[in-house]
mmCIF file of C-alpha atoms in Angstrom:
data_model
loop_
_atom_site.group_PDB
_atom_site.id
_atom_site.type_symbol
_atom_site.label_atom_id
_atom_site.label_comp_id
_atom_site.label_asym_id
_atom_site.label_seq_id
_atom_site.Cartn_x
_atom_site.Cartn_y
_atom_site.Cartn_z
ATOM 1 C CA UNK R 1 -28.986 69.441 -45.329
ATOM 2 C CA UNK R 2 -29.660 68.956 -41.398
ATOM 3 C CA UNK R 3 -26.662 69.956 -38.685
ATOM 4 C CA UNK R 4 -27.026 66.552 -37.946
ATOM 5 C CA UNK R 5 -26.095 64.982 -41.853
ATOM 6 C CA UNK R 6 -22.796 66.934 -41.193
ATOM 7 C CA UNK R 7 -21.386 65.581 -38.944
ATOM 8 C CA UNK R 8 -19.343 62.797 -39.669
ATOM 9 C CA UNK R 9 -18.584 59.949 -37.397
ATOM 10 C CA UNK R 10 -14.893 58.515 -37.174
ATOM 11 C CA UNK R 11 -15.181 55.034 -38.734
ATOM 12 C CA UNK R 12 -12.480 52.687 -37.667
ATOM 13 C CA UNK R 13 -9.731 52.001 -40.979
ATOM 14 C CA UNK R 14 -11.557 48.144 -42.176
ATOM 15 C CA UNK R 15 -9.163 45.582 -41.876
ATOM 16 C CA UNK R 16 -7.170 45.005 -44.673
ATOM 17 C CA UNK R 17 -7.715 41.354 -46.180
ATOM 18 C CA UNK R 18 -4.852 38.818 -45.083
ATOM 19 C CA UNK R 19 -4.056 38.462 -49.310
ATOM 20 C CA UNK R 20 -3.019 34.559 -50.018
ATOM 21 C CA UNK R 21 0.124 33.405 -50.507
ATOM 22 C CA UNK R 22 1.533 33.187 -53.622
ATOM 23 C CA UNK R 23 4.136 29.934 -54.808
ATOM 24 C CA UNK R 24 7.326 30.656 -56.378
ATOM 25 C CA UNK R 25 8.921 28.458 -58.901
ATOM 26 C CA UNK R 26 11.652 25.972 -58.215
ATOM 27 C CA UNK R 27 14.481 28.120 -57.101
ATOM 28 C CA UNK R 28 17.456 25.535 -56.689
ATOM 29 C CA UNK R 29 18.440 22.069 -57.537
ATOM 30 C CA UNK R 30 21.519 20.198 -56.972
ATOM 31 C CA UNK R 31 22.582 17.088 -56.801
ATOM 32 C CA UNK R 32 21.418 16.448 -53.428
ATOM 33 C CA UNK R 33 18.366 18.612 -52.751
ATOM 34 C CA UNK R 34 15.946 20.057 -55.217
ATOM 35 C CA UNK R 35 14.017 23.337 -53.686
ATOM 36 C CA UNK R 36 10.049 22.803 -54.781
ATOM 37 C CA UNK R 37 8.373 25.727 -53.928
ATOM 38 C CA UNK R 38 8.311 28.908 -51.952
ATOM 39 C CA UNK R 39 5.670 30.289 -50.350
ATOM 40 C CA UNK R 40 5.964 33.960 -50.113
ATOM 41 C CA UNK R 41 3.643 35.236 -47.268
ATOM 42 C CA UNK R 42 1.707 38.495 -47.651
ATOM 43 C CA UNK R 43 4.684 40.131 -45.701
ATOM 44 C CA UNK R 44 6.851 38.991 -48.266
ATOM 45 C CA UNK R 45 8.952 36.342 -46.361
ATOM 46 C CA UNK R 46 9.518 33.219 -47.706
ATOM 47 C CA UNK R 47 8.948 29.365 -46.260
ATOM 48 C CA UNK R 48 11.018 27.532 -48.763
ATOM 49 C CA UNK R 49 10.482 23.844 -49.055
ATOM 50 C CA UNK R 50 12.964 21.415 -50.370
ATOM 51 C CA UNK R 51 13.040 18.079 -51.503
ATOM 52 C CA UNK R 52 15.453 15.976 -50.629
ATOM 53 C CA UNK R 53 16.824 13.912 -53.349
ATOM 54 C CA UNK R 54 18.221 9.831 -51.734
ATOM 55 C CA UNK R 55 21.037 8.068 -53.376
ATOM 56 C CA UNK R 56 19.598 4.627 -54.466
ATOM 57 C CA UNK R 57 21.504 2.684 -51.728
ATOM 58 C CA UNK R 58 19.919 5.037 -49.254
ATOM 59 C CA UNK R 59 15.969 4.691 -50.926
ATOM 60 C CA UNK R 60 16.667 1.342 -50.482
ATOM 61 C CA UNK R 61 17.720 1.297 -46.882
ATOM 62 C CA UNK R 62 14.568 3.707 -46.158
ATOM 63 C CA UNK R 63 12.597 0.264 -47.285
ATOM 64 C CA UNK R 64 10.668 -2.447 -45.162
ATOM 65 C CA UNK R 65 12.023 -5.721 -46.850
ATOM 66 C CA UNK R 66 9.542 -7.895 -44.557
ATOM 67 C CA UNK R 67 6.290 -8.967 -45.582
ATOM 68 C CA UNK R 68 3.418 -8.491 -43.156
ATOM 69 C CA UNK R 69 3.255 -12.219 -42.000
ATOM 70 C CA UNK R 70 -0.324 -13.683 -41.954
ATOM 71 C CA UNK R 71 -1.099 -14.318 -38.205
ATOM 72 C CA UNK I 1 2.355 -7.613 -38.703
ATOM 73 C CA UNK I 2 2.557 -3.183 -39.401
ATOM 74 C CA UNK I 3 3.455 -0.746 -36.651
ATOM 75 C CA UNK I 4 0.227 -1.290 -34.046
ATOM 76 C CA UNK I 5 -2.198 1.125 -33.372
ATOM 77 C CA UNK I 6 -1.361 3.226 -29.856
ATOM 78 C CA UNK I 7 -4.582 1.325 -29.007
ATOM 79 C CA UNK I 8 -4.181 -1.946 -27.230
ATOM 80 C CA UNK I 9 -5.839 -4.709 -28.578
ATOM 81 C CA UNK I 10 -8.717 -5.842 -25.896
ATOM 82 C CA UNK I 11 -7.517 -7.875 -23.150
ATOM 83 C CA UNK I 12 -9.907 -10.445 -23.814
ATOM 84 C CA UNK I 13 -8.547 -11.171 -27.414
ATOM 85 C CA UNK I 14 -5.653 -12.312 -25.448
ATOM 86 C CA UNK I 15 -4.851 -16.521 -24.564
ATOM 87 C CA UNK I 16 -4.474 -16.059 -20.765
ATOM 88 C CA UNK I 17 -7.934 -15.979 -20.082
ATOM 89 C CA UNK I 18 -9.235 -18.661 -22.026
ATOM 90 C CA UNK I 19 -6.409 -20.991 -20.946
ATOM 91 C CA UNK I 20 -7.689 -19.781 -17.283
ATOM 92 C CA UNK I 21 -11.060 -20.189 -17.614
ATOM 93 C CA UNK I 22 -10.488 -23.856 -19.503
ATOM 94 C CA UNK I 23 -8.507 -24.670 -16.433
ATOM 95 C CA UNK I 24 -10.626 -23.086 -13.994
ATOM 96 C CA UNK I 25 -13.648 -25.216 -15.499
ATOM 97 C CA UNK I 26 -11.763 -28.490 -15.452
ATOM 98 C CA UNK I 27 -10.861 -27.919 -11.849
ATOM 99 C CA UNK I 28 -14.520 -27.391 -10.874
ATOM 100 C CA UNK I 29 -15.726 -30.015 -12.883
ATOM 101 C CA UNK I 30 -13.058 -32.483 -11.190
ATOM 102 C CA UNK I 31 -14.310 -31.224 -7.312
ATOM 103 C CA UNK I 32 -18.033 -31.695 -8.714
ATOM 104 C CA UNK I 33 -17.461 -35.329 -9.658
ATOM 105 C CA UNK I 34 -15.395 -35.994 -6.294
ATOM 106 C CA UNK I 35 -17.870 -34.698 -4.203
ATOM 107 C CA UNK I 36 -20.403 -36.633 -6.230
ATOM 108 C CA UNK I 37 -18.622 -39.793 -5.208
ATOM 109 C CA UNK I 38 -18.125 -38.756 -1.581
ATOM 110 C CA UNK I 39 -21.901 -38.131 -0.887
ATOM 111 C CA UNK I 40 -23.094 -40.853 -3.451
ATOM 112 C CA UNK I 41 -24.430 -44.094 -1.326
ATOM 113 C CA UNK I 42 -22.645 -46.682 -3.392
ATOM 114 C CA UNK I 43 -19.305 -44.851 -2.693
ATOM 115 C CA UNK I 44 -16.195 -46.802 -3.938
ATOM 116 C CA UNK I 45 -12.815 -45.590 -2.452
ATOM 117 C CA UNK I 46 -11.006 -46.504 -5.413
ATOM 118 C CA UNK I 47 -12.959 -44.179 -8.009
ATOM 119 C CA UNK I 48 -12.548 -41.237 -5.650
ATOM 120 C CA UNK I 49 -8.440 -41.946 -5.528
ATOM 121 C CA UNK I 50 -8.928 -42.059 -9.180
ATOM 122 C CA UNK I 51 -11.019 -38.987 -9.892
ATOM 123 C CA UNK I 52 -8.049 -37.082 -7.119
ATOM 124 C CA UNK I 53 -5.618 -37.909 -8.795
ATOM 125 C CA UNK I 54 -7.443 -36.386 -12.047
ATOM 126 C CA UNK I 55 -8.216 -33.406 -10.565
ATOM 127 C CA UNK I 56 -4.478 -33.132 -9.286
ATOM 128 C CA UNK I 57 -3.339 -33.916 -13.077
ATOM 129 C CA UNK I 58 -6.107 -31.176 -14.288
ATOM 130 C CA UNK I 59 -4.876 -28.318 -11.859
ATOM 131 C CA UNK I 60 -1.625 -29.068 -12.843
ATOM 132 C CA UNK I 61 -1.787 -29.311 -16.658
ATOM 133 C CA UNK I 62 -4.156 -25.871 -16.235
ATOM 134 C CA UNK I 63 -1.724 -24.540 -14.506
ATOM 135 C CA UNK I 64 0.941 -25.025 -17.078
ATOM 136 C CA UNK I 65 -1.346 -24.134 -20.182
ATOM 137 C CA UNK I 66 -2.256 -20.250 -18.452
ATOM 138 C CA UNK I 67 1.692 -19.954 -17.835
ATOM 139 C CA UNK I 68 2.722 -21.117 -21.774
ATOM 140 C CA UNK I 69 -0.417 -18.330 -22.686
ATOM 141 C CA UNK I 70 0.817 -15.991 -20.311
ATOM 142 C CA UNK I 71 4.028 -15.925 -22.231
ATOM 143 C CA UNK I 72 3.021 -15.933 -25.181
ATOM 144 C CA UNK I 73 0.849 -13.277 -24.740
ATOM 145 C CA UNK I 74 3.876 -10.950 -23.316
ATOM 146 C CA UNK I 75 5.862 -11.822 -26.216
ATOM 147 C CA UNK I 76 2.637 -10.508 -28.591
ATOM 148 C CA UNK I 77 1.422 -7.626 -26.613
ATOM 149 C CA UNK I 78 5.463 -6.570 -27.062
ATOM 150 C CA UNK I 79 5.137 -6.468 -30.668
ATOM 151 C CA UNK I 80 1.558 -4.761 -30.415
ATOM 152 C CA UNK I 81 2.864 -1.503 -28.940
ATOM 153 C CA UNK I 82 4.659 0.872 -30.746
ATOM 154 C CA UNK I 83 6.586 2.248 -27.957
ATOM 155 C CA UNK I 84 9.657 0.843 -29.036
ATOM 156 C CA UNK I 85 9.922 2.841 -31.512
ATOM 157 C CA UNK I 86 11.179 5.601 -29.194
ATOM 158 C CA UNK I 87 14.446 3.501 -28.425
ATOM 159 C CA UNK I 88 15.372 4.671 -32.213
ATOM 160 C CA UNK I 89 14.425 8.248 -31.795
ATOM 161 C CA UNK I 90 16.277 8.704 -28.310
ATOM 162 C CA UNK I 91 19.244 7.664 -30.361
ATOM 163 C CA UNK I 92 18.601 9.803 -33.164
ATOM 164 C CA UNK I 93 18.155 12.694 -30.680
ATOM 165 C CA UNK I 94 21.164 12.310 -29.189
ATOM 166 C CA UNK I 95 23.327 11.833 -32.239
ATOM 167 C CA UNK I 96 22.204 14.976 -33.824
ATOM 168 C CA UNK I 97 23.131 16.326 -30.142
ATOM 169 C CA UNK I 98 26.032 15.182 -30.546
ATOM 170 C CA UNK I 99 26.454 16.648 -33.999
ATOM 171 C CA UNK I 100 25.621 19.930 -33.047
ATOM 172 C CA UNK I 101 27.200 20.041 -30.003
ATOM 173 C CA UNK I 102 24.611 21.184 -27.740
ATOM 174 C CA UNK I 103 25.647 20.035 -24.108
ATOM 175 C CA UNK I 104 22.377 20.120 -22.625
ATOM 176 C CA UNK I 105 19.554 21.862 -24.960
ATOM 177 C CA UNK I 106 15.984 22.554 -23.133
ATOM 178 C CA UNK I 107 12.647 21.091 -24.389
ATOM 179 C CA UNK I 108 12.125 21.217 -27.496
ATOM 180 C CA UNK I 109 14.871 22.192 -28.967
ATOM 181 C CA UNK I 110 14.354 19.149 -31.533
ATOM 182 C CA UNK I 111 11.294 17.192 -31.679
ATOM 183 C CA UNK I 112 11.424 13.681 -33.292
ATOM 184 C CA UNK I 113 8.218 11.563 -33.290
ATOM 185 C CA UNK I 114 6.362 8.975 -35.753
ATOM 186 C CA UNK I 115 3.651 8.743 -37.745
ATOM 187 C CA UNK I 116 1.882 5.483 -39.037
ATOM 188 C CA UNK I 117 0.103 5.261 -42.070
ATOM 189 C CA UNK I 118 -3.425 4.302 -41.557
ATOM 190 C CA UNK I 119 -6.153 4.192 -44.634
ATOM 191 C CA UNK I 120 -6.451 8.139 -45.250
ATOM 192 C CA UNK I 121 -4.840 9.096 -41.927
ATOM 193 C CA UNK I 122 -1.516 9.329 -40.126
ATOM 194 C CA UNK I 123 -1.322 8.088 -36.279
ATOM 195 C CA UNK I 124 1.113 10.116 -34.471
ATOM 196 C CA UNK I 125 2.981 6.219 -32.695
ATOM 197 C CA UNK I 126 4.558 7.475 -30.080
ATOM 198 C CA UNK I 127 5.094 10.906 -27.659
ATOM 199 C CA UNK I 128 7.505 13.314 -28.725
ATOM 200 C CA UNK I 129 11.285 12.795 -28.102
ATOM 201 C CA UNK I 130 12.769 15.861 -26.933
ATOM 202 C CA UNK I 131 10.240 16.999 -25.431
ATOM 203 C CA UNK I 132 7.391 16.460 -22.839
ATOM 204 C CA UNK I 133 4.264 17.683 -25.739
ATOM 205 C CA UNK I 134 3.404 14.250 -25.603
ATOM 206 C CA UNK I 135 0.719 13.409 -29.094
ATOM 207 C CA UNK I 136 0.753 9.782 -29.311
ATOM 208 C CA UNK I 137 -2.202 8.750 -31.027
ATOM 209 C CA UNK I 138 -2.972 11.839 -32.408
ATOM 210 C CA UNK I 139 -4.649 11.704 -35.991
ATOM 211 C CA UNK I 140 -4.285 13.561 -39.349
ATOM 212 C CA UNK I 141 -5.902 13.857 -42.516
ATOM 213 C CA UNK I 142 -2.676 12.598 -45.365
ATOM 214 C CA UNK I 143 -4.128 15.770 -47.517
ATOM 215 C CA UNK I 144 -2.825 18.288 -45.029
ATOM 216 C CA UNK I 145 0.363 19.708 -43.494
ATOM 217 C CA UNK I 146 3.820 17.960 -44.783
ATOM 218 C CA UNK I 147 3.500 14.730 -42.914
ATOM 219 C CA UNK I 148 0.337 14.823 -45.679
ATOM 220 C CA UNK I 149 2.455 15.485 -48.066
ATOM 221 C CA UNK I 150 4.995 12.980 -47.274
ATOM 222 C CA UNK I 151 2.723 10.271 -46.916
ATOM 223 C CA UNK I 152 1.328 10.803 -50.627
ATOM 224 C CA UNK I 153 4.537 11.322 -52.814
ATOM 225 C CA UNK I 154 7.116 9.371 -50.623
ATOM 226 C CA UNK I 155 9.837 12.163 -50.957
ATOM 227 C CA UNK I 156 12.086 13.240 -48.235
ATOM 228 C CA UNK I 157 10.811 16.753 -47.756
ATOM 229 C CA UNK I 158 11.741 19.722 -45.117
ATOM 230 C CA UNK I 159 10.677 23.090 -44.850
ATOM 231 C CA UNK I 160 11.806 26.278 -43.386
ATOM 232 C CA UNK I 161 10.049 29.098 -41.789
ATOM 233 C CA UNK I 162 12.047 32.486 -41.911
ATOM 234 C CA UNK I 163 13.385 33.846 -38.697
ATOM 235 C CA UNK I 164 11.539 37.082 -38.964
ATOM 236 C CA UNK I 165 8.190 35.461 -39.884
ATOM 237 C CA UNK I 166 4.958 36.308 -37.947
ATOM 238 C CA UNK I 167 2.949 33.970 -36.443
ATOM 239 C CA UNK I 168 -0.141 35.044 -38.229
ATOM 240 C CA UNK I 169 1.821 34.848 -41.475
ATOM 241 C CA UNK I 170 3.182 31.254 -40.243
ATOM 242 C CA UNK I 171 -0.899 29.925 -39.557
ATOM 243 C CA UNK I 172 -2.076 31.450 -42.467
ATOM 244 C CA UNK I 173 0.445 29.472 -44.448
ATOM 245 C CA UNK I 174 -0.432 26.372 -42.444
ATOM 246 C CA UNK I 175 -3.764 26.812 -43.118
ATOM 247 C CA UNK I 176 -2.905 27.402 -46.794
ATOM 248 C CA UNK I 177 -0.812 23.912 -46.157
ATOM 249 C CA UNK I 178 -4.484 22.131 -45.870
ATOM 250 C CA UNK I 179 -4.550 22.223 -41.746
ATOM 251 C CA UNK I 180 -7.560 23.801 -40.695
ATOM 252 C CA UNK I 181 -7.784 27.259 -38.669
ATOM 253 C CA UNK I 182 -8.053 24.998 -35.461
ATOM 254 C CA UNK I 183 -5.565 22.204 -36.067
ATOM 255 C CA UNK I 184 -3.282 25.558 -37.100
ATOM 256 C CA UNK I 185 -3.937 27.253 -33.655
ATOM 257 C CA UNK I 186 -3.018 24.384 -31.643
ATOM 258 C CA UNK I 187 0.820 23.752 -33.443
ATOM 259 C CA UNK I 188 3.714 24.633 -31.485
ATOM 260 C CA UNK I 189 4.204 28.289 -32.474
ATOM 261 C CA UNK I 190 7.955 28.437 -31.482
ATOM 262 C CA UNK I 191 8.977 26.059 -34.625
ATOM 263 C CA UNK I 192 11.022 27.287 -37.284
ATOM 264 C CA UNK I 193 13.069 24.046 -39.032
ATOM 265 C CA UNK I 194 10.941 20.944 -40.196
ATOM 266 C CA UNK I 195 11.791 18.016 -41.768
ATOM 267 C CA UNK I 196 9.569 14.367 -42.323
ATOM 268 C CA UNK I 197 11.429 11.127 -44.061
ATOM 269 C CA UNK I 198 9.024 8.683 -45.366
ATOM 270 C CA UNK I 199 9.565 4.582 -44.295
ATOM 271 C CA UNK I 200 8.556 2.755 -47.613
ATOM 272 C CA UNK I 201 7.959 -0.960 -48.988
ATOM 273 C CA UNK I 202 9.563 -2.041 -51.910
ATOM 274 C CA UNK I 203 7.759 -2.564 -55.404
ATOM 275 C CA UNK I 204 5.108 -0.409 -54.097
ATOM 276 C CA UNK I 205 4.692 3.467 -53.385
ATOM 277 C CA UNK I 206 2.928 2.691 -50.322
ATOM 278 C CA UNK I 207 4.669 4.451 -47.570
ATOM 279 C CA UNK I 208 4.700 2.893 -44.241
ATOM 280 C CA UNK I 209 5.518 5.902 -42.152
ATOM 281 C CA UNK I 210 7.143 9.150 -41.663
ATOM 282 C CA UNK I 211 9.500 10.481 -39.210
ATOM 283 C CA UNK I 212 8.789 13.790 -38.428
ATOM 284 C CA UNK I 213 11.232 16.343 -36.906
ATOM 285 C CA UNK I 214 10.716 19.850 -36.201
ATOM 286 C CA UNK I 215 13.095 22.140 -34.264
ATOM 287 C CA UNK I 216 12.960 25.936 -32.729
ATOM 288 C CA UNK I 217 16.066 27.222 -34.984
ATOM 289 C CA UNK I 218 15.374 28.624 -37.859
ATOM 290 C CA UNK I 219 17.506 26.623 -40.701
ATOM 291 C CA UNK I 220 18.238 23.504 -38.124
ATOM 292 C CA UNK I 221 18.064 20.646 -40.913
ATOM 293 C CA UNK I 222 21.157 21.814 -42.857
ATOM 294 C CA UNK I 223 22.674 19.524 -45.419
ATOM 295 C CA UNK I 224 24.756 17.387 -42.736
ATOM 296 C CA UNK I 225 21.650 17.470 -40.071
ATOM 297 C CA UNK I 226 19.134 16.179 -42.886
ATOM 298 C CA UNK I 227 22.251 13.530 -43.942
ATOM 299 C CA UNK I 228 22.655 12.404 -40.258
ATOM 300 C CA UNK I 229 18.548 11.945 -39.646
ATOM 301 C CA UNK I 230 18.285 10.090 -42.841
ATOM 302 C CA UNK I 231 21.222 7.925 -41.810
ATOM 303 C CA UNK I 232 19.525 7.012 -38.197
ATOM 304 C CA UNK I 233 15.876 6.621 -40.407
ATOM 305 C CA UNK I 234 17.618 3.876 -41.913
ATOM 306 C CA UNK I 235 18.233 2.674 -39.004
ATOM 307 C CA UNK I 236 14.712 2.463 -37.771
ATOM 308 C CA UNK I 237 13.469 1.155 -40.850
ATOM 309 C CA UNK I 238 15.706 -1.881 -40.274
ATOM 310 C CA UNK I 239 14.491 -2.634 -36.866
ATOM 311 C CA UNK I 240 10.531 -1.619 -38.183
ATOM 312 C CA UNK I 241 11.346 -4.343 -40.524
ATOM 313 C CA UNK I 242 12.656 -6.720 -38.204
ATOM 314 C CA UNK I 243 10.544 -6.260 -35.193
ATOM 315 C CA UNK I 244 7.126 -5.776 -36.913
ATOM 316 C CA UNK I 245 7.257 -7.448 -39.608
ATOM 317 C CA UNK I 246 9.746 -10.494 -39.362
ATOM 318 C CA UNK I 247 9.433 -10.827 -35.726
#
């Protein structure tokens, strides 16, 4: 083996690989709000996203009545 | 007719100028023949009185036609801009203001803006209220990000990002979300509370639009907050309805 096989050059740690998130399964529902999913982040904290449940009266009020009128 | 484009129809689709150029014509036509007359070698006095008073009746019946088109073109161009859409969403800014009691929060402390449905895409239909970002007529894909998401299952949806939350965790789960590394790069990075409510049409699951809200404090759309936006979307469903499409 030559001097020069021995000696070993510092290589720089690789980058560890940004892992994908991962989705959780529905953690809450009430009567109001329903939580879908929660996306836990390779750090381990969570962006929770919840769906909001509407009261008929209010689905109905979230509603364009009007037809498009033909021009 | 739907929420307009942020793009103006062209101005020549408009009545004004035809109604000028109709008038414009007759009034040229009327000095033609008059001059005609004047120059002609069997002149009669009479005819030239007559064809005057023509041109007189032309110039003024032209003149009434371009201001009737004039109106009505003021009265259409109003409902082919979207920007009055931003009436609803000052109000809705300031009543969740008022709600939280913040006496005078800075820029973008809550965003509120809207997004039209168009084909596969959302149209971002007006600048932000709340802040001076701007994005009207900014475009995105319905398969990405949850204005997307929104569009395609009609839910009322909000999401929060954790307080201590990088921001290369936060793009990575954007990009996860269906935005692309770019469109990722460009969002605000200072957001922590989002929350989009979907404008629908009855009988059908076609959704209209969504307004979109996203705010710098972590957990901002709490139970009352999300109750109070939903109640002033209401509202600006109702005047969607009546300005765009009974008006």
């Amino acid at each position: 083996m030559t001097s020069a096989a021995r000696i070993s050059v510092p290589q720089a740690p690789a980058e560890a690989p940004v892992p994908a998130p991962t989705r959780e399964p529905v953690e809450r529902n009430d009567e109001r709000s329903r939580v879908v999913s929660r996306v836990i982040s390779p750090k381990g904290a969570r962006v929770r996203e919840t769906v909001v449940i509407l009261s008929e009266a209010a689905a109905r009020r979230l509603m364009i009545q009007g037809q498009i009128p033909p021009r | 007719m739907p929420i307009p484009s942020t793009t103006p129809p062209p101005g020549w689709s408009r009545e004004t100028p035809a109604a000028a150029v109709a008038g414009v014509a007759a009034v040229v036509a009327g000095t033609f023949a008059i001059a005609k007359e004047l120059t002609s070698a069997t002149r009669s006095t009479p005819q030239v009185y007559a064809l005057g008073i023509a041109l007189l009746g032309a110039l003024s019946l032209s003149t009434l036609a371009v201001a009737r088109a004039r109106r009505k073109d003021a009265k259409e161009a109003k409902q082919e801009t979207p920007d009055d859409l931003r009436g609803c969403l000052h109000v809705l800014h300031a009543a969740v203001r008022a709600y939280k009691s913040a006496e005078n929060p800075g820029d973008g402390w809550l965003r509120i803006t809207v997004h039209r449905l168009d084909g596969n895409t959302l149209e971002q239909s007006v600048g932000y209220v709340g802040s001076e970002d701007g994005g009207a007529g900014r475009r995105f894909s319905i398969n990405a990000g949850l204005i997307g998401r929104v569009a395609r299952v009609g839910q009322v949806r909000r999401v929060d990002r954790p307080a201590d939350m990088g921001l290369a965790e936060w793009l990575h789960y954007l990009v996860e979300d269906g935005l692309t590394q770019e469109a990722a790069e460009t969002t605000r990075r200072d957001r922590f509370a989002f929350l989009a409510v979907p404008i629908q049409s009855p009988g059908v699951t076609a959704v209209r639009a969504v307004v979109y809200l996203d705010a710098g404090t972590p957990d901002f759309f709490d139970d009352g907050t999300t109750a109070l936006v939903i109640a002033g979307t209401e509202g600006l469903a109702a005047w969607v309805d009546e300005h765009y499409y009974r008006g």
